[in-house]
Amino acid sequence: MMFSPFAAICSALLLIGFLDTSVDACRCILSDDPCVALWDTTVVLRAIIESKMAIVIPGFPTLDDGTVDPQAVTFSYEARIQAVYNDAGGLALSENQIITVRARLAGNLCGIELQVGDDLLLDLRHENGVLFQTSSCSMTSEIGKFNECFDSNSDTLIPLVDRNLEDGHSWTEQETNKFGLPYISLDGLKLETKLSLNRNPNSGIRNINVNAEPQFSEDERVKIAVQLKSEPVSRHLDRSSRALQSRKRVLEAQQDNLLERIQQIAPSVRVLANVQVVMNLVVLEIDVREIAAIEEDVDVESIFSAPDFTLYLETTSEHVGATAVRKQYEFDGTGIKIGVLDSGIDYTHASLGGAGTDQAYRNAQNKKNPVWKEDGRVIGGKDFANGDNNPLDDHAFQSDGGHGTHVADIIGGVNGIAPGSKLFALKVCNSGSCSNEAIIQALEYSADPNEDGDSSDALDVVNLSFGSDYGNPFDDMVSLMVDNLSALGVVCVIAAGNAANHPYSLGSPSGAASAISVAQTATPTPPTQPIVVNGGGTHQMVHQPWSGILTKALNGTLQYANGDGGNRRGCNRFGDNTLDGLIVLVDRGTCTFTMKIRNIGLAGGIAGIIGRVDEGVPFRGLEEPGDGPAVIPGYIISMKDADAIKDDIGALGTIDPGHVVSLAGSIVATSSRGPHNYRTNMLKPEIGAPGESISAAAGLGKTSSAFSGTSGAAPVVAGAVALMLQSNPDLSPAEVKARLMNTANFVIKAEDGNLAPISRIGSGELQIDNALSTPIVAWDKENLEGGLSFGYLRVSEAETKVTKTIVVKNYGKEAIALQLSAAPRIPNDPAVQLVVPSESVNVGAFATVEIDIQLHIFGDKLEDNYMNSGMDSKNPTSLDKIEHDGNLFLTNLDRKVMIHLPWHVMALKSAKIVTPIILEFDDSGVAHTELINEGVGTAQMKAFNLIALSNDKPNGGRGKRSPTPDIRAVGVTTFAAKPGLCSENESFVWAFAITTWETQPLLMPVVFGIYLSIDRKENSDYVIFTGGENYSEEETNSPLPRDATSVTWVYDYELKEGYASTYVEHATNTANTVLHVCAEDLGFSEKDLGRTQVDVSIAALDYEFSGPGDSVDRLTVTPGGERYLTQVVNVPGVSTRRALKKKKKKKATAGKTKTTEVVETSTQPTEGDAPSETASPSRAPSEMPSSFPSREIPQVPDVVSGETNNLKVVDRGLTNGNTAELGLLLITNSDNGPGHRGGATKDTEAIIVEF
């Protein structure tokens, strides 16, 4: 490539004696195409030398004899212009003008001492009017070779891309800039707003999602804990004794002042406790009518209390069948030992067998070795987080109310799922952080409590309501230990996480294969009542049971408060009849709910709505009889919905009691989504359960508080497992999981009212009564899962078939005949069908049978890929498009027995470019070839100059926390950028492609770093790296990829600032990553194209687990100076018709697709290409179950070849000083924007073409 500073390079070679002083040597960097040398020049002209002058370079060392070194001498030449072919510099050059020309550094024009009369063709640049030779020249005898480079009509250079090549092909398909670089649009890759380095951190790793409203008993007197806003002593930065004592006195004074204000409005208040060290909090007994005033105090952070509201937990118990099990079978978990790995347990709480007094809790805080009672509810434990024997939950009065205490109460408290079980408090968390070391020790304890090496005393169940979002179960040591613990017979129940409906957000260690990963479903009560706004939206409200009850639809105009911005909280009386016929919204706060609704009704309002002013969820408030009756219906609504209604003030609202919505049977929006974040893409979570409760709060004796999230759902399942193990202690963990999954309620809805995806809910919502009573259980033979997980398949064939084997076991005394059927979650899915035997299957008493199930995938019917690790990384719709799922049903003939197995596959419509690719260059340096795509998906192409290859490194072992992001190849190319893409000016985008030996489902937590030394010294000037769009501000101020959305960051070491303008290009489940950087972010401009050489090093690491990583040593590259100019466009895939035609002709040559069937294949969840063994279909489409759509076989036209397209390459020659390019790196799954994120088979998504 000819854009480098020729004089600097040639002069350096002259000085060290490497360059022969001849005309040919001058043209040593010219390619075989003479026009290449004339690109991107300021001036191209023909001139004749008329005079010359020797110049000695100042500061050059003399020879030993003191004379001037001849190589320190260069010449300045005066030349008369004969013709001007290009004057882009605007110097107004003309024929017969005399110019002075010199080499930029030491040396001579063309590397020789020219003589007067020499006729030259020169390409020059100017600096402040002085012309310097840059890259090429030719003596008179050579000028003829350049004639084809010019337009004879205009004496201007013809762009290379417009010249006809010898084969008759013309490079006009892609729009290019004046330097021949193709333009790039960055569609779907450009950030709307440029990001700066400093961003707010994400939340921690705990699955604690508590932002619930306090619930109060209807009793006249209640016990509440009032948390003050000031930080407690324990969080004071100065840890000296004197400072801590002083801080405690300050907090005591604040509490005294608060109590004085409270006593003025609530004279009957009684102070039960006050603490300043663990928490800045006072515990009070108070009249419920006086609570609202306390909430509004300026110093109050929050209030915890709900002693009598065990409705949610008791309702949950009934909803999941636990109440029926206790009544019908009298199973309550007796004899089952359950370990609660969490923040400890308040074993003094009344619900957990304690005294239930403040004094008992205080006494427990001072104990080093609690005395456990065998007849108690908590009978053992240890504090692994702090290294002592007292696992007391010291999260008292914190926002979670004591996380571990809530969990323990849901499992085995007085009103828990398994109140007869025995709990072990295994404390592994402090202040929201749960260390791996503590968790590992606790899991070890669960396997061998008495530490004698014999696991016969192991616990039966462990519950883990914590984790790390987007967890990797392979490298995670805790996940490995979970699997090992399961192998010893311990059932591990783990919260899926609260990272919401985002692909792969499921946390570790719930992604461990043997774990029961639990999603959160909605609690049955309270139901919601929608209000429909005419011309607006529909908003869900919670009815207040003490207010009026609608019997028919109600219509009224919406108004906010008094309509003029006054009385916004509704605590004052409105004017008589001022609200006649209106539905009135007021803000929460200051006065009681009852007073607000009553005031609206007294002024003529027909319904009252109380809008929350924080992020909490709607709830049922308390009636205040002293405020008088609230005759009209009253509701509470979320802040988001309240704000939406405020935007629609004056519109007509409709409240119809016939449209009351029960949230029962729906997935909660915050529950994390699977599959698990590893290359196998295994089905996770497995089951769901209600996760919202009013359960025991640490440090409050007999008091409960709100608790929610998958942290609350997991213990519901753990308690259910205890009931099952009491009924049959010999069940293995795999059998327990299969029973739960086979009998769950699969009719669970998503927010849109449709069935929730399997990757959100697994098999459905827990139904423990059905799990205990079913005589039939089924599971996948190979992975022992109560569902069929086909993993991630790259489908390049027109039809692919994958077989799995299920094991069906009859636990009953009578034989059962079963009929199999299957249904997709989305009816009439044309792309994927699960085919089952049509004949009934007999399973004898206490017998086991195996049944083959076959998945048919019609590749041409699949949608294109919507998933990536950038813009759409959190978009649930992107996963919806690629995953296919449903249920396999096993039913006896009289339908008294029915179980189901969920099935799930991620099927990627894939291209498959035929390899190897052979390129042969002609005499002009041009090569072209035909690309053949045998796959059904479009090959979305990008070509890069291959600058490095790296050997395959061994992977880190399972659970070793040592992943190896292993670089296979690195490529680079330069794209032109139109004004508006990078800046207001014409610019360029430098793109680096990295392909690894292994794929990543999401790019996170892999970090690629490209270190640039623009001054080519030892230290880097910039680093380009992959990082999170939202990241934690660690001590290193490093933007780690804390979430799934990866962007390309550029950090300037000198200015100590960084920016991100583009998303990372990564199609998910791929080894290919491309980083695009605008020239401006590196301090470049168009002037640097082909001129500025940069030393580059590439590194790869895993930020979560560290590990050895990989790197490529220093390379030298030049933006725009890549050797190979390429043009390659997308290659469409073959159609099903071609594939079926080829099958009919029984041909299998290159360029033709084949219909395949895999009769026997690994049933493990997989990543990589779909299997492709040839076989005959086992069932004609007309014989498929009625639950599938009929599928007509199309008529086959006479088409026998795959789609092809030309790849064209021009060898422009090596830019002097650059690292030699090794060939091309072709990416076949590049990102073409939303809906076209790229898909190709594993072996062909990156094609390395070495020259």
Short mmCIF file of N, CA and C in Angstrom, two decimals, residues 382 660 789 867 881 919 1152:
data_model
loop_
_atom_site.label_atom_id
_atom_site.label_comp_id
_atom_site.label_asym_id
_atom_site.label_seq_id
_atom_site.Cartn_x
_atom_site.Cartn_y
_atom_site.Cartn_z
N LYS A 382 -23.61 -22.02 61.54
CA LYS A 382 -22.28 -21.44 61.73
C LYS A 382 -22.17 -20.17 60.90
N VAL A 660 -61.52 -7.22 36.48
CA VAL A 660 -60.52 -7.38 37.53
C VAL A 660 -59.50 -8.45 37.11
N SER A 789 -33.72 -30.11 26.72
CA SER A 789 -32.94 -28.93 26.37
C SER A 789 -32.07 -29.27 25.17
N MET A 867 -30.37 -11.32 17.75
CA MET A 867 -29.61 -11.19 18.99
C MET A 867 -28.21 -10.63 18.74
N LYS A 881 -37.31 -14.35 19.10
CA LYS A 881 -37.27 -14.67 17.67
C LYS A 881 -36.48 -15.93 17.36
N LEU A 919 -7.51 -17.98 -3.72
CA LEU A 919 -7.37 -16.71 -4.43
C LEU A 919 -6.02 -16.71 -5.16
N LYS A 1152 -24.73 -27.49 -3.12
CA LYS A 1152 -26.09 -27.99 -2.98
C LYS A 1152 -26.32 -28.37 -1.53
#
